[in-house]
Amino acid sequence: MSEQNQVLEALNKATVELRSYVDRSVEEARKSGAPAGETQAAIDKANADISELRKSLDEAVKAAHRPAMGQDGKPVDKDMELRRSAFEKVLRYGLGDTGRAKISAEELRALGPTSDAGGSFLVPTDFENSVLMAAYDQAELRPICDVKPTGRDKVMMPALSKPAVAWGRAGVTVSPQDLTAGGEGIEIFDLTALVLIHNNTLEDAEADVWGEVSMAFGDAGAEAEDDAFAVNPGHESPQGVMAHPGVQARYKYSGVAGALSDASHNGVDVLIEALYSLKKTYRRNATWAFNSTTEGVIRKLKDADGQYLWQPPVQAGAPATLLGRPIVNPEGMPDISAGAYPIVIGDFKRYKIRDRRGITIQRLNERYADQRCTGFLVTKRVGGQCVMAEAFTPVKIATS
């Protein structure tokens, strides 16, 4: 049995256990007014186990299906090979006297055009690709959004809604909504991370410094991007889906002041209402987004027939589903609380991400010397924008 199938089997077993404990808690509440503490503890543990198993399964699936980048089958570029070699040596040794002594004249020439007066270097293409692959592996939203490269600091999107059509002699007009959609601009922002590497690692000839830096930045960048693409207001970062005024205006409310459900509201109706508020065009490609804590609450919800809404993956590579649509967990989404928007359903291909090519890195030689560490400032440029608010519907925790 493959690792993915083993995790899937364990996930299904944990799901069955959770549901048996939830059923027991309902029965205990009916008899004595509240579930036993032992039962509640078992529910919490089963929920935690499911979350960990889902994370393990998602990571295995993403790793198996991540896009191949940088393998274009073209002949090896000698200048690029020299630049890569020089870049690795700069990471390990710097550009002081010791570092320059280890870098050949050819390597220095290859590196020269990619540096600036501030000490930053434009990273080689394969390093940039390894960062993007690491971000893809760890991110929740990037894999389901529309992602493309750009060479500009601001990207103007073309018309994004259906073309206007008419029969016969009827005139064709463009609606204000179409004009607005065609004028959406995506600003490109700097995302910078500080990566510290211990000098013992840099001095170890067997250590993969290239891999350490790219993976550390890829992981941290994926987390920051998820938060930005989900909820950031967009002042010095991309505007998130939930920060878009047009998306917030489309909310459906839970009917409960501080929760998704209570004795009068089962939490199911608002989820169904949110899903079917989307046009079919968006609904058939829609994905639910909420954090893991919210998912733990949703796993306990049943419909009028006593069937659980949340369903585990049916096979390796398939996502967990809610009302038949897949689920992702951007952890920056808020928890369920009064006035919050903890859940959104929508077609995330209507959220555009644009990567500006050209990641830079700066080596900080002295700043962390007393900790026997060297710092690396890595900066990538990326933008994101919801370009079709009607493709998303959030759930607000409120009574109206």
Coordinates of C-alpha atoms in Angstrom, one line a residue:
M1 CA 0.0 0.0 0.0
S2 CA 1.4 3.5 -0.9
E3 CA 2.0 6.1 1.7
Q4 CA -0.9 8.2 0.4
N5 CA -3.3 5.3 0.7
Q6 CA -2.1 4.5 4.2
V7 CA -2.7 8.1 5.3
L8 CA -6.1 8.0 3.5
E9 CA -7.1 4.8 5.4
A10 CA -6.0 6.3 8.7
L11 CA -8.0 9.5 7.9
N12 CA -11.2 7.5 7.1
K13 CA -10.8 5.6 10.4
A14 CA -10.3 8.8 12.4
T15 CA -13.4 10.3 10.7
V16 CA -15.5 7.3 11.7
E17 CA -14.3 7.7 15.3
L18 CA -15.1 11.4 15.3
R19 CA -18.6 10.8 14.1
S20 CA -19.3 8.1 16.7
Y21 CA -18.1 10.5 19.4
V22 CA -20.3 13.3 18.1
D23 CA -23.3 11.0 18.0
R24 CA -22.5 9.9 21.6
S25 CA -22.2 13.6 22.7
V26 CA -25.7 14.3 21.2
E27 CA -27.2 11.4 23.1
E28 CA -25.5 12.4 26.3
A29 CA -26.7 16.0 25.9
R30 CA -30.2 14.8 25.3
K31 CA -30.2 12.7 28.5
S32 CA -28.2 15.0 30.9
G33 CA -28.1 18.4 29.3
A34 CA -24.4 18.3 28.3
P35 CA -22.0 15.8 26.8
A36 CA -19.5 14.1 29.2
G37 CA -16.1 15.6 29.5
E38 CA -14.6 12.3 28.4
T39 CA -16.6 12.4 25.2
Q40 CA -15.7 16.0 24.5
A41 CA -12.0 15.2 25.0
A42 CA -12.3 12.3 22.6
I43 CA -14.0 14.6 20.0
D44 CA -11.2 17.1 20.3
K45 CA -8.5 14.4 19.9
A46 CA -10.2 12.9 16.9
N47 CA -10.5 16.4 15.3
A48 CA -6.8 17.0 15.9
D49 CA -5.9 13.6 14.4
I50 CA -7.9 14.3 11.3
S51 CA -6.3 17.7 10.9
E52 CA -2.8 16.2 11.1
L53 CA -3.7 13.4 8.7
R54 CA -5.2 15.8 6.2
K55 CA -2.1 17.9 6.3
S56 CA 0.1 14.9 5.7
L57 CA -2.1 13.8 2.8
D58 CA -2.2 17.2 1.2
E59 CA 1.6 17.6 1.4
A60 CA 2.1 14.2 -0.2
V61 CA -0.3 15.0 -3.0
K62 CA 1.1 18.4 -3.7
A63 CA 4.6 17.0 -3.8
A64 CA 3.5 14.3 -6.3
H65 CA 1.7 16.8 -8.5
R66 CA 3.8 20.0 -8.3
P67 CA 4.6 21.5 -11.7
A68 CA 8.0 20.7 -13.2
M69 CA 9.9 23.9 -13.5
G70 CA 13.2 24.6 -15.1
Q71 CA 13.3 21.3 -17.0
D72 CA 12.9 22.6 -20.5
G73 CA 15.2 20.2 -22.3
K74 CA 17.4 22.9 -23.7
P75 CA 21.2 22.7 -23.9
V76 CA 23.1 23.7 -20.8
D77 CA 23.9 27.4 -20.9
K78 CA 27.6 27.8 -19.9
D79 CA 27.1 31.3 -18.6
M80 CA 24.2 30.2 -16.5
E81 CA 26.3 27.3 -15.1
L82 CA 29.1 29.8 -14.2
R83 CA 26.6 32.1 -12.6
R84 CA 25.1 29.3 -10.5
S85 CA 28.5 28.2 -9.3
A86 CA 29.4 31.8 -8.4
F87 CA 26.1 32.4 -6.7
E88 CA 26.5 29.2 -4.5
K89 CA 30.0 30.4 -3.5
V90 CA 28.7 33.9 -2.6
L91 CA 26.0 32.3 -0.4
R92 CA 28.7 30.2 1.3
Y93 CA 31.7 32.6 1.5
G94 CA 30.5 36.1 0.7
L95 CA 32.4 38.6 -1.4
G96 CA 35.1 39.5 1.1
D97 CA 38.7 38.6 0.5
T98 CA 38.1 35.0 1.5
G99 CA 35.1 34.7 -0.8
R100 CA 36.8 36.3 -3.8
A101 CA 39.7 34.0 -3.4
K102 CA 37.4 31.0 -4.0
I103 CA 35.5 32.5 -7.0
S104 CA 37.2 32.3 -10.4
A105 CA 37.5 35.3 -12.7
E106 CA 35.0 33.7 -15.1
E107 CA 32.5 33.2 -12.3
L108 CA 32.9 36.8 -11.2
R109 CA 32.2 38.0 -14.7
A110 CA 29.1 35.9 -14.9
L111 CA 27.9 37.2 -11.6
G112 CA 28.8 40.9 -12.2
P113 CA 25.7 42.0 -14.3
T114 CA 23.3 40.6 -11.7
S115 CA 24.5 42.6 -8.7
D116 CA 23.9 46.2 -7.6
A117 CA 25.6 48.8 -5.4
G118 CA 23.5 47.8 -2.4
G119 CA 25.0 44.3 -2.3
S120 CA 21.9 42.5 -3.7
F121 CA 22.1 39.8 -6.4
L122 CA 19.6 38.7 -8.9
V123 CA 19.3 34.9 -8.2
P124 CA 19.8 32.3 -11.0
T125 CA 16.6 31.1 -12.7
D126 CA 16.8 27.6 -11.2
F127 CA 17.1 29.1 -7.7
E128 CA 14.0 31.2 -8.5
N129 CA 12.2 28.1 -9.7
S130 CA 13.1 26.1 -6.6
V131 CA 11.6 29.0 -4.5
L132 CA 8.4 28.9 -6.5
M133 CA 8.1 25.2 -6.3
A134 CA 8.6 25.3 -2.5
A135 CA 5.9 28.0 -2.3
Y136 CA 3.6 25.8 -4.5
D137 CA 4.1 22.8 -2.2
Q138 CA 3.3 24.6 1.0
A139 CA 0.6 27.1 -0.2
E140 CA -3.1 26.6 0.0
L141 CA -4.4 29.3 -2.3
R142 CA -1.7 29.6 -5.0
P143 CA -2.4 26.1 -6.5
I144 CA -6.1 27.0 -7.1
C145 CA -5.7 30.6 -8.3
D146 CA -4.8 31.9 -11.7
V147 CA -1.0 32.3 -11.6
K148 CA 1.1 33.8 -14.3
P149 CA 4.5 35.7 -14.6
T150 CA 4.8 39.4 -15.5
G151 CA 7.5 41.8 -16.3
R152 CA 5.6 44.9 -15.1
D153 CA 5.1 46.7 -11.8
K154 CA 1.3 47.0 -12.4
V155 CA -0.7 44.6 -14.5
M156 CA -3.9 45.8 -16.2
M157 CA -6.4 43.0 -16.7
P158 CA -8.4 42.7 -19.9
A159 CA -12.3 42.5 -19.9
L160 CA -13.1 39.6 -17.6
S161 CA -16.8 39.0 -18.0
K162 CA -18.8 37.5 -20.9
P163 CA -18.9 39.5 -24.2
A164 CA -22.0 41.6 -24.8
V165 CA -24.2 39.9 -27.4
A166 CA -27.4 40.8 -29.3
W167 CA -29.7 39.3 -31.9
G168 CA -30.5 41.0 -35.2
R169 CA -30.3 44.8 -35.3
A170 CA -30.3 45.2 -31.5
G171 CA -27.4 47.4 -30.3
V172 CA -24.6 45.9 -28.2
T173 CA -23.7 47.9 -25.1
V174 CA -21.1 47.5 -22.4
S175 CA -22.3 47.6 -18.8
P176 CA -20.6 49.6 -16.1
Q177 CA -19.7 46.3 -14.5
D178 CA -17.9 45.1 -17.6
L179 CA -16.0 48.4 -17.8
T180 CA -15.0 48.1 -14.2
A181 CA -13.8 44.5 -14.7
G182 CA -11.7 45.5 -17.7
G183 CA -10.0 48.2 -15.7
E184 CA -8.7 46.1 -12.8
G185 CA -5.1 46.7 -12.0
I186 CA -2.8 44.3 -10.1
E187 CA -0.1 46.1 -8.1
I188 CA 3.2 44.2 -7.6
F189 CA 4.6 44.3 -4.1
D190 CA 7.9 43.3 -2.5
L191 CA 7.9 40.2 -0.2
T192 CA 11.1 40.1 1.8
A193 CA 12.2 37.4 4.3
L194 CA 15.3 37.2 6.5
V195 CA 16.8 33.7 6.5
L196 CA 19.5 33.0 9.1
I197 CA 22.0 30.2 8.5
H198 CA 24.5 29.1 11.1
N199 CA 28.1 29.6 10.1
N200 CA 28.9 25.9 10.8
T201 CA 26.5 25.0 8.0
L202 CA 28.1 27.5 5.6
E203 CA 31.6 26.0 6.5
D204 CA 30.3 22.5 5.9
A205 CA 31.3 21.5 2.3
E206 CA 28.6 18.9 2.3
A207 CA 25.8 21.2 3.4
D208 CA 23.2 22.2 0.8
V209 CA 23.2 26.0 1.4
W210 CA 21.3 26.6 -1.8
G211 CA 18.5 24.2 -0.7
E212 CA 18.4 25.6 2.8
V213 CA 17.9 29.2 1.7
S214 CA 15.4 28.4 -1.0
M215 CA 13.3 26.0 1.1
A216 CA 13.2 28.4 4.1
F217 CA 12.1 31.3 2.0
G218 CA 9.7 29.2 0.0
D219 CA 8.0 28.0 3.2
A220 CA 7.8 31.4 4.9
G221 CA 6.7 33.0 1.6
A222 CA 3.9 30.5 1.1
E223 CA 2.5 31.3 4.5
A224 CA 2.7 35.1 4.0
E225 CA 1.1 34.7 0.5
D226 CA -1.8 32.7 1.9
D227 CA -2.5 35.4 4.5
A228 CA -2.2 38.1 1.9
F229 CA -4.3 36.4 -0.8
A230 CA -7.0 35.5 1.8
V231 CA -7.4 38.5 4.1
N232 CA -4.8 41.3 3.8
P233 CA -6.2 44.8 3.3
G234 CA -3.8 45.6 0.4
H235 CA -1.9 48.7 1.6
E236 CA 1.6 47.3 1.3
S237 CA 0.6 43.9 0.1
P238 CA -1.8 42.3 -2.3
Q239 CA -5.5 42.7 -1.4
G240 CA -7.0 39.5 -0.2
V241 CA -10.3 38.0 -1.4
M242 CA -12.0 38.7 2.0
A243 CA -10.7 42.3 2.0
H244 CA -12.4 43.1 -1.3
P245 CA -15.5 45.3 -0.6
G246 CA -17.5 43.7 -3.4
V247 CA -16.9 40.2 -1.9
Q248 CA -17.8 41.3 1.6
A249 CA -21.0 42.9 0.3
R250 CA -22.2 39.5 -0.9
Y251 CA -22.1 37.8 2.6
K252 CA -24.6 35.4 4.0
Y253 CA -25.1 35.5 7.7
S254 CA -25.1 32.6 10.2
G255 CA -28.1 33.8 12.1
V256 CA -26.2 33.4 15.4
A257 CA -24.4 36.3 17.0
G258 CA -21.2 34.5 17.9
A259 CA -21.3 31.1 16.3
L260 CA -22.0 29.2 13.2
S261 CA -24.9 27.3 14.8
D262 CA -27.0 27.0 17.9
A263 CA -30.2 25.3 19.0
S264 CA -32.3 27.2 16.4
H265 CA -29.7 27.4 13.6
N266 CA -28.0 24.2 12.5
G267 CA -25.3 25.9 10.5
V268 CA -26.2 23.9 7.4
D269 CA -28.6 26.3 5.8
V270 CA -26.2 29.3 5.6
L271 CA -23.6 27.0 3.9
I272 CA -26.1 25.8 1.4
E273 CA -27.3 29.4 0.8
A274 CA -23.7 30.6 0.3
L275 CA -22.9 27.8 -2.2
Y276 CA -26.1 28.4 -4.3
S277 CA -25.8 32.2 -4.2
L278 CA -23.0 31.7 -6.8
K279 CA -23.9 31.5 -10.5
K280 CA -23.5 28.0 -12.0
T281 CA -20.4 29.3 -13.9
Y282 CA -18.6 29.9 -10.6
R283 CA -20.2 27.2 -8.5
R284 CA -19.0 24.3 -10.6
N285 CA -15.4 25.4 -10.1
A286 CA -15.9 26.6 -6.5
T287 CA -13.7 25.8 -3.5
W288 CA -14.4 26.3 0.2
A289 CA -11.7 28.2 2.2
F290 CA -11.5 28.4 6.0
N291 CA -8.9 27.7 8.6
S292 CA -8.4 24.3 10.4
T293 CA -10.2 25.5 13.5
T294 CA -13.3 26.3 11.5
E295 CA -13.1 23.0 9.7
G296 CA -13.1 21.2 13.1
V297 CA -16.5 22.9 13.8
I298 CA -17.9 22.1 10.3
R299 CA -16.9 18.4 10.6
K300 CA -19.7 18.0 13.2
L301 CA -22.5 19.4 11.1
K302 CA -25.3 17.2 9.8
D303 CA -28.0 17.9 7.3
A304 CA -31.8 17.2 7.8
D305 CA -31.3 13.5 7.0
G306 CA -28.6 13.1 9.6
Q307 CA -25.8 12.9 7.0
Y308 CA -22.5 14.7 7.8
L309 CA -21.7 17.6 5.4
W310 CA -17.9 17.2 5.6
Q311 CA -16.6 14.2 3.8
P312 CA -13.1 12.8 3.8
P313 CA -11.2 12.2 0.6
V314 CA -12.5 9.2 -1.3
Q315 CA -9.1 8.4 -2.8
A316 CA -5.5 9.5 -2.6
G317 CA -5.1 12.8 -4.5
A318 CA -8.7 13.9 -3.9
P319 CA -9.6 16.7 -1.4
A320 CA -11.9 16.6 1.5
T321 CA -15.3 18.1 0.5
L322 CA -18.1 20.1 1.9
L323 CA -21.5 19.9 0.1
G324 CA -19.6 18.3 -2.8
R325 CA -17.0 21.0 -3.2
P326 CA -13.3 20.8 -2.3
I327 CA -11.8 22.5 0.8
V328 CA -8.5 24.4 1.4
N329 CA -7.2 25.8 4.7
P330 CA -5.6 29.2 4.5
E331 CA -4.7 29.5 8.2
G332 CA -4.8 33.3 8.1
M333 CA -8.6 33.2 7.8
P334 CA -10.3 34.3 11.1
D335 CA -11.8 31.9 13.6
I336 CA -15.6 31.8 14.1
S337 CA -16.4 34.8 16.2
A338 CA -18.9 37.6 16.3
G339 CA -18.7 39.8 13.2
A340 CA -16.0 37.7 11.5
Y341 CA -16.0 36.3 8.0
P342 CA -14.4 32.9 8.7
I343 CA -15.7 31.1 5.6
V344 CA -15.8 31.8 1.8
I345 CA -16.9 29.8 -1.2
G346 CA -15.9 30.8 -4.7
D347 CA -14.1 30.2 -7.9
F348 CA -10.5 31.1 -7.0
K349 CA -9.5 31.2 -10.7
R350 CA -11.1 34.7 -10.5
Y351 CA -8.3 35.7 -8.1
K352 CA -5.3 36.6 -10.2
I353 CA -1.7 36.2 -8.9
R354 CA 1.2 37.7 -10.9
D355 CA 4.8 36.8 -10.2
R356 CA 7.3 39.5 -11.2
R357 CA 10.4 37.6 -12.4
G358 CA 13.7 38.4 -10.6
I359 CA 14.2 37.3 -7.0
T360 CA 17.1 39.1 -5.3
I361 CA 19.2 38.1 -2.3
Q362 CA 21.5 40.1 -0.1
R363 CA 24.1 38.5 2.3
L364 CA 24.4 40.1 5.7
N365 CA 27.9 39.3 6.9
E366 CA 28.3 41.1 10.2
R367 CA 24.9 41.8 11.6
Y368 CA 24.5 38.4 13.3
A369 CA 28.1 37.6 13.7
D370 CA 27.8 37.4 17.5
Q371 CA 25.3 34.5 17.1
R372 CA 27.7 32.8 14.6
C373 CA 25.1 33.2 11.9
T374 CA 24.9 34.9 8.5
G375 CA 21.7 36.6 7.3
F376 CA 20.2 36.4 3.9
L377 CA 17.6 38.9 2.8
V378 CA 15.5 37.3 0.0
T379 CA 13.0 39.5 -1.9
K380 CA 10.5 38.4 -4.5
R381 CA 7.8 40.5 -6.2
V382 CA 4.2 39.4 -6.4
G383 CA 0.8 40.8 -6.8
G384 CA -2.7 39.5 -6.3
Q385 CA -6.2 40.8 -6.9
C386 CA -9.8 39.5 -6.9
V387 CA -11.1 40.6 -10.4
M388 CA -14.6 39.2 -10.1
A389 CA -16.3 39.8 -6.8
E390 CA -19.5 37.9 -7.9
A391 CA -17.4 34.7 -8.0
F392 CA -17.2 34.6 -4.2
T393 CA -19.6 34.5 -1.3
P394 CA -18.4 34.8 2.3
V395 CA -20.2 33.7 5.5
K396 CA -20.5 36.3 8.2
I397 CA -21.0 35.4 11.9
A398 CA -23.9 37.7 12.6
T399 CA -27.7 37.8 13.0
S400 CA -28.3 40.0 10.0

